[in-house]
PDB file of C-alpha atoms in Angstrom:
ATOM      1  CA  UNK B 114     123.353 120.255 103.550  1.00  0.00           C
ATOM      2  CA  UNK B 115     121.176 117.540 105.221  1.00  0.00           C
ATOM      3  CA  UNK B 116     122.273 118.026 108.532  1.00  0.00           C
ATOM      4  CA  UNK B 117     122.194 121.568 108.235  1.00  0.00           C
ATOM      5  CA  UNK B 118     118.491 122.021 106.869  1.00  0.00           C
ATOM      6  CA  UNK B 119     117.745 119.525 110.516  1.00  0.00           C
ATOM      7  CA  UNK B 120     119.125 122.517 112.517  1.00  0.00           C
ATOM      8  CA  UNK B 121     117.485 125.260 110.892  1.00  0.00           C
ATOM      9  CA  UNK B 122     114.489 123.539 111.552  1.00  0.00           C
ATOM     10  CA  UNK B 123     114.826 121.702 114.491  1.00  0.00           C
ATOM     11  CA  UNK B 124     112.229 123.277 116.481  1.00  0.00           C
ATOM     12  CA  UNK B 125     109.563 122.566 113.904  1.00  0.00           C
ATOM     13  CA  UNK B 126     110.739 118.762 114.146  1.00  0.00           C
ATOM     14  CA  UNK B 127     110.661 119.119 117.877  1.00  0.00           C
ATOM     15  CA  UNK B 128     107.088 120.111 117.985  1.00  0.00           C
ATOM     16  CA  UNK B 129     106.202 117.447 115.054  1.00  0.00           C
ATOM     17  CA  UNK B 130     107.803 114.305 117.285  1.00  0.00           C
ATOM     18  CA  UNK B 131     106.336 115.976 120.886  1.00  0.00           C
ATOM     19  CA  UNK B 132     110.035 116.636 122.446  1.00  0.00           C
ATOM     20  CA  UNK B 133     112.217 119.224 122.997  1.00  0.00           C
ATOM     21  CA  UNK B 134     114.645 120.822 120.838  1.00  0.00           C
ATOM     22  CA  UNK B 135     117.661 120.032 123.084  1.00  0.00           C
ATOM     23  CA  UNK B 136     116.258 116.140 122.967  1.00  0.00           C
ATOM     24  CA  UNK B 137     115.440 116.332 119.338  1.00  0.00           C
ATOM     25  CA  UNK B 138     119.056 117.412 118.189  1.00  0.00           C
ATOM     26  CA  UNK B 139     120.593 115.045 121.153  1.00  0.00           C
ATOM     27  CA  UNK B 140     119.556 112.317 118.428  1.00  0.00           C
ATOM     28  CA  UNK B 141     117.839 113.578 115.794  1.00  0.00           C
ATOM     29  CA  UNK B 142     118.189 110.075 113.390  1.00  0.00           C
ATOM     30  CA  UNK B 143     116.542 108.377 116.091  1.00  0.00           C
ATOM     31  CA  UNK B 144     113.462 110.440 116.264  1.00  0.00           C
ATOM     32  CA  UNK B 145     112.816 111.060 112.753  1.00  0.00           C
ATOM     33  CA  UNK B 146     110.656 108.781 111.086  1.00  0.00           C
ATOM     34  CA  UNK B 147     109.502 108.571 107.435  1.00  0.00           C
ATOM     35  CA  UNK B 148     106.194 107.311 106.392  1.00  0.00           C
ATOM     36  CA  UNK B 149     105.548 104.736 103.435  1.00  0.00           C
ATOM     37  CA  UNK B 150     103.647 107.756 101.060  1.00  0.00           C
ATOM     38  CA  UNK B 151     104.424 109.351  98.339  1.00  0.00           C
ATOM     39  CA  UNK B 152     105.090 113.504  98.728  1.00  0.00           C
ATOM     40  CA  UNK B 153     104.685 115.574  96.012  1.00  0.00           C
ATOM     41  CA  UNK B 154     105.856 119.097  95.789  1.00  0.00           C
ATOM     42  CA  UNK B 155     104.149 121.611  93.093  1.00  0.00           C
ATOM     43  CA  UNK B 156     105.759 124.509  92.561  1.00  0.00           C
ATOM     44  CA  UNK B 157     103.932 127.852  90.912  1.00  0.00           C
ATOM     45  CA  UNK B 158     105.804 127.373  87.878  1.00  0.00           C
ATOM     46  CA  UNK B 159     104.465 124.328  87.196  1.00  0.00           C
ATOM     47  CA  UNK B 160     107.416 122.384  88.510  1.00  0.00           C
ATOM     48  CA  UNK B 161     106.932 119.609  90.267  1.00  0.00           C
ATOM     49  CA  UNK B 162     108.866 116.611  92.329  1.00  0.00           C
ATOM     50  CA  UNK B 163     107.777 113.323  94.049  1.00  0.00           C
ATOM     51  CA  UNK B 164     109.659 111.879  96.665  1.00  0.00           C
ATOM     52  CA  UNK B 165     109.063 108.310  98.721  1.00  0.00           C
ATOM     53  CA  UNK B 166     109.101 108.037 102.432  1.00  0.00           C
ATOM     54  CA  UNK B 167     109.243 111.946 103.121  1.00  0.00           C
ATOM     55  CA  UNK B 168     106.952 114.517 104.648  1.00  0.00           C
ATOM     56  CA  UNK B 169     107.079 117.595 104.576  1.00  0.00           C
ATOM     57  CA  UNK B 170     107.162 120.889 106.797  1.00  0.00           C
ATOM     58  CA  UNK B 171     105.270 124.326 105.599  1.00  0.00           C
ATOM     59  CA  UNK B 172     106.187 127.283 107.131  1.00  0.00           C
ATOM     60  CA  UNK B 173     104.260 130.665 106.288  1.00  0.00           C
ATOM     61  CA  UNK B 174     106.741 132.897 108.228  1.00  0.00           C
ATOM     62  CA  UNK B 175     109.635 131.149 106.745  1.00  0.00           C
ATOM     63  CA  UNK B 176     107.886 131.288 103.400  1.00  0.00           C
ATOM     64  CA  UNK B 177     108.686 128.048 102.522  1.00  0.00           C
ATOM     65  CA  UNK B 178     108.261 123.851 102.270  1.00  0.00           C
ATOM     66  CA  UNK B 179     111.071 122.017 103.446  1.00  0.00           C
ATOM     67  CA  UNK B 180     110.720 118.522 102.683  1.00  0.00           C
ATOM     68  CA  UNK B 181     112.770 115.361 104.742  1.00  0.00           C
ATOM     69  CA  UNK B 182     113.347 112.253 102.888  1.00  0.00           C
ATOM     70  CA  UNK B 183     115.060 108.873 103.956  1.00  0.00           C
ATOM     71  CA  UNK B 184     116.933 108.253 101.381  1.00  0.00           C
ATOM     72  CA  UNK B 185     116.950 111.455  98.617  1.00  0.00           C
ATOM     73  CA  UNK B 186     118.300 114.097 101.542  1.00  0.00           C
ATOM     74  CA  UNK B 187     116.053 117.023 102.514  1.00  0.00           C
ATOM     75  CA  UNK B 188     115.261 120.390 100.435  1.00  0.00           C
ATOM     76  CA  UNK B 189     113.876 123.742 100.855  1.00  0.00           C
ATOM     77  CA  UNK B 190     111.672 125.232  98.101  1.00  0.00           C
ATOM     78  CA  UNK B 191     109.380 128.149  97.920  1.00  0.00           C
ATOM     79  CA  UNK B 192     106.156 128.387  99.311  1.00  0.00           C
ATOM     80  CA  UNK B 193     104.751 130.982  97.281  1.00  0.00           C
ATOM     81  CA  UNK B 194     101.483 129.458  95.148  1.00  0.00           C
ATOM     82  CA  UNK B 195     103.098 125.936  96.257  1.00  0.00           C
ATOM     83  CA  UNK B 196     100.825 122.805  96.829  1.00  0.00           C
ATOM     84  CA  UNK B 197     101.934 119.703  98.797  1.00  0.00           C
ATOM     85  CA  UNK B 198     100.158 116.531  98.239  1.00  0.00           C
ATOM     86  CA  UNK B 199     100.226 113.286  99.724  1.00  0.00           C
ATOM     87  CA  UNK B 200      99.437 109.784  97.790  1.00  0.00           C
ATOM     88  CA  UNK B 201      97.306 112.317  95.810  1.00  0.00           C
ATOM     89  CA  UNK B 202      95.409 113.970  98.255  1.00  0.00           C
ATOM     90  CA  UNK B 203      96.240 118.219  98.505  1.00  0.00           C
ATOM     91  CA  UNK B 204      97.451 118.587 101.897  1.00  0.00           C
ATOM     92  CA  UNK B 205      98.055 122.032 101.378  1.00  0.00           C
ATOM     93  CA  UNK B 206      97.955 124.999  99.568  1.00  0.00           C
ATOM     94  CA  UNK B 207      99.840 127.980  99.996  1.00  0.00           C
ATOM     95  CA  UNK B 208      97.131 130.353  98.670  1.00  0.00           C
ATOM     96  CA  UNK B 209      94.328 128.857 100.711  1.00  0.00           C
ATOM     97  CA  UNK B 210      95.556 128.000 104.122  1.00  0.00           C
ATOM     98  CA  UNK B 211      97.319 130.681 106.194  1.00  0.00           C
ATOM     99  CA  UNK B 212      99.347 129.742 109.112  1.00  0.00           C
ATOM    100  CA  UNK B 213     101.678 126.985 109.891  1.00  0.00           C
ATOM    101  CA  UNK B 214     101.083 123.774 108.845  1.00  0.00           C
ATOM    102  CA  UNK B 215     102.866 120.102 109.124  1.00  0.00           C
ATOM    103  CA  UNK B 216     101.979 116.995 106.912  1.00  0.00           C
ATOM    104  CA  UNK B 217     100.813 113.786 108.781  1.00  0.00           C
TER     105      UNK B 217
END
């Protein structure tokens, strides 16, 4: 399921590490890099879920947050009334900021 959420959204990981999407799924381990933070996922049922050394990916048009972990796999969820924070600071949220957006 892993490698298969990395295709559906390779061109967002493209533009996120500055290559092309031919380079990107050439090697895709090699380019993607997870950052020592804590990501944490609200979702507008009050659901929530934390995950180390991940970032996430928001996508408006796709109407949802996928989220790419090193060592829990990567998910989809919805992005309707979601919020993504980051060591605690609210990087985003879904009623507030339109357009595409991509955590640090």
């Amino acid at each position: 399921m892993s490698a298969q959420i990395i295709q559906e959204w390779a061109e967002e990981l493209a533009v996120r590490y500055g290559c092309t999407v031919e380079t990107f799924m050439a090697k895709p381990g090699h380019l993607i890099f997870f950052p020592s933070q804590t990501l944490r996922i609200e979702l507008m049922d009050g659901s929530a879920v934390e995950f180390n050394y991940a970032f996430a990916l928001v996508s408006e048009a796709r109407r949802t947050v996928a989220v790419f972990t090193e060592h829990c796999g990567h998910h989809v969820f919805p992005h309707h009334q979601a919020k993504v924070l980051c060591n605690g600071v609210l990087l985003y949220a879904q009623d507030t900021q339109p357009g595409d957006w991509s955590s640090p």
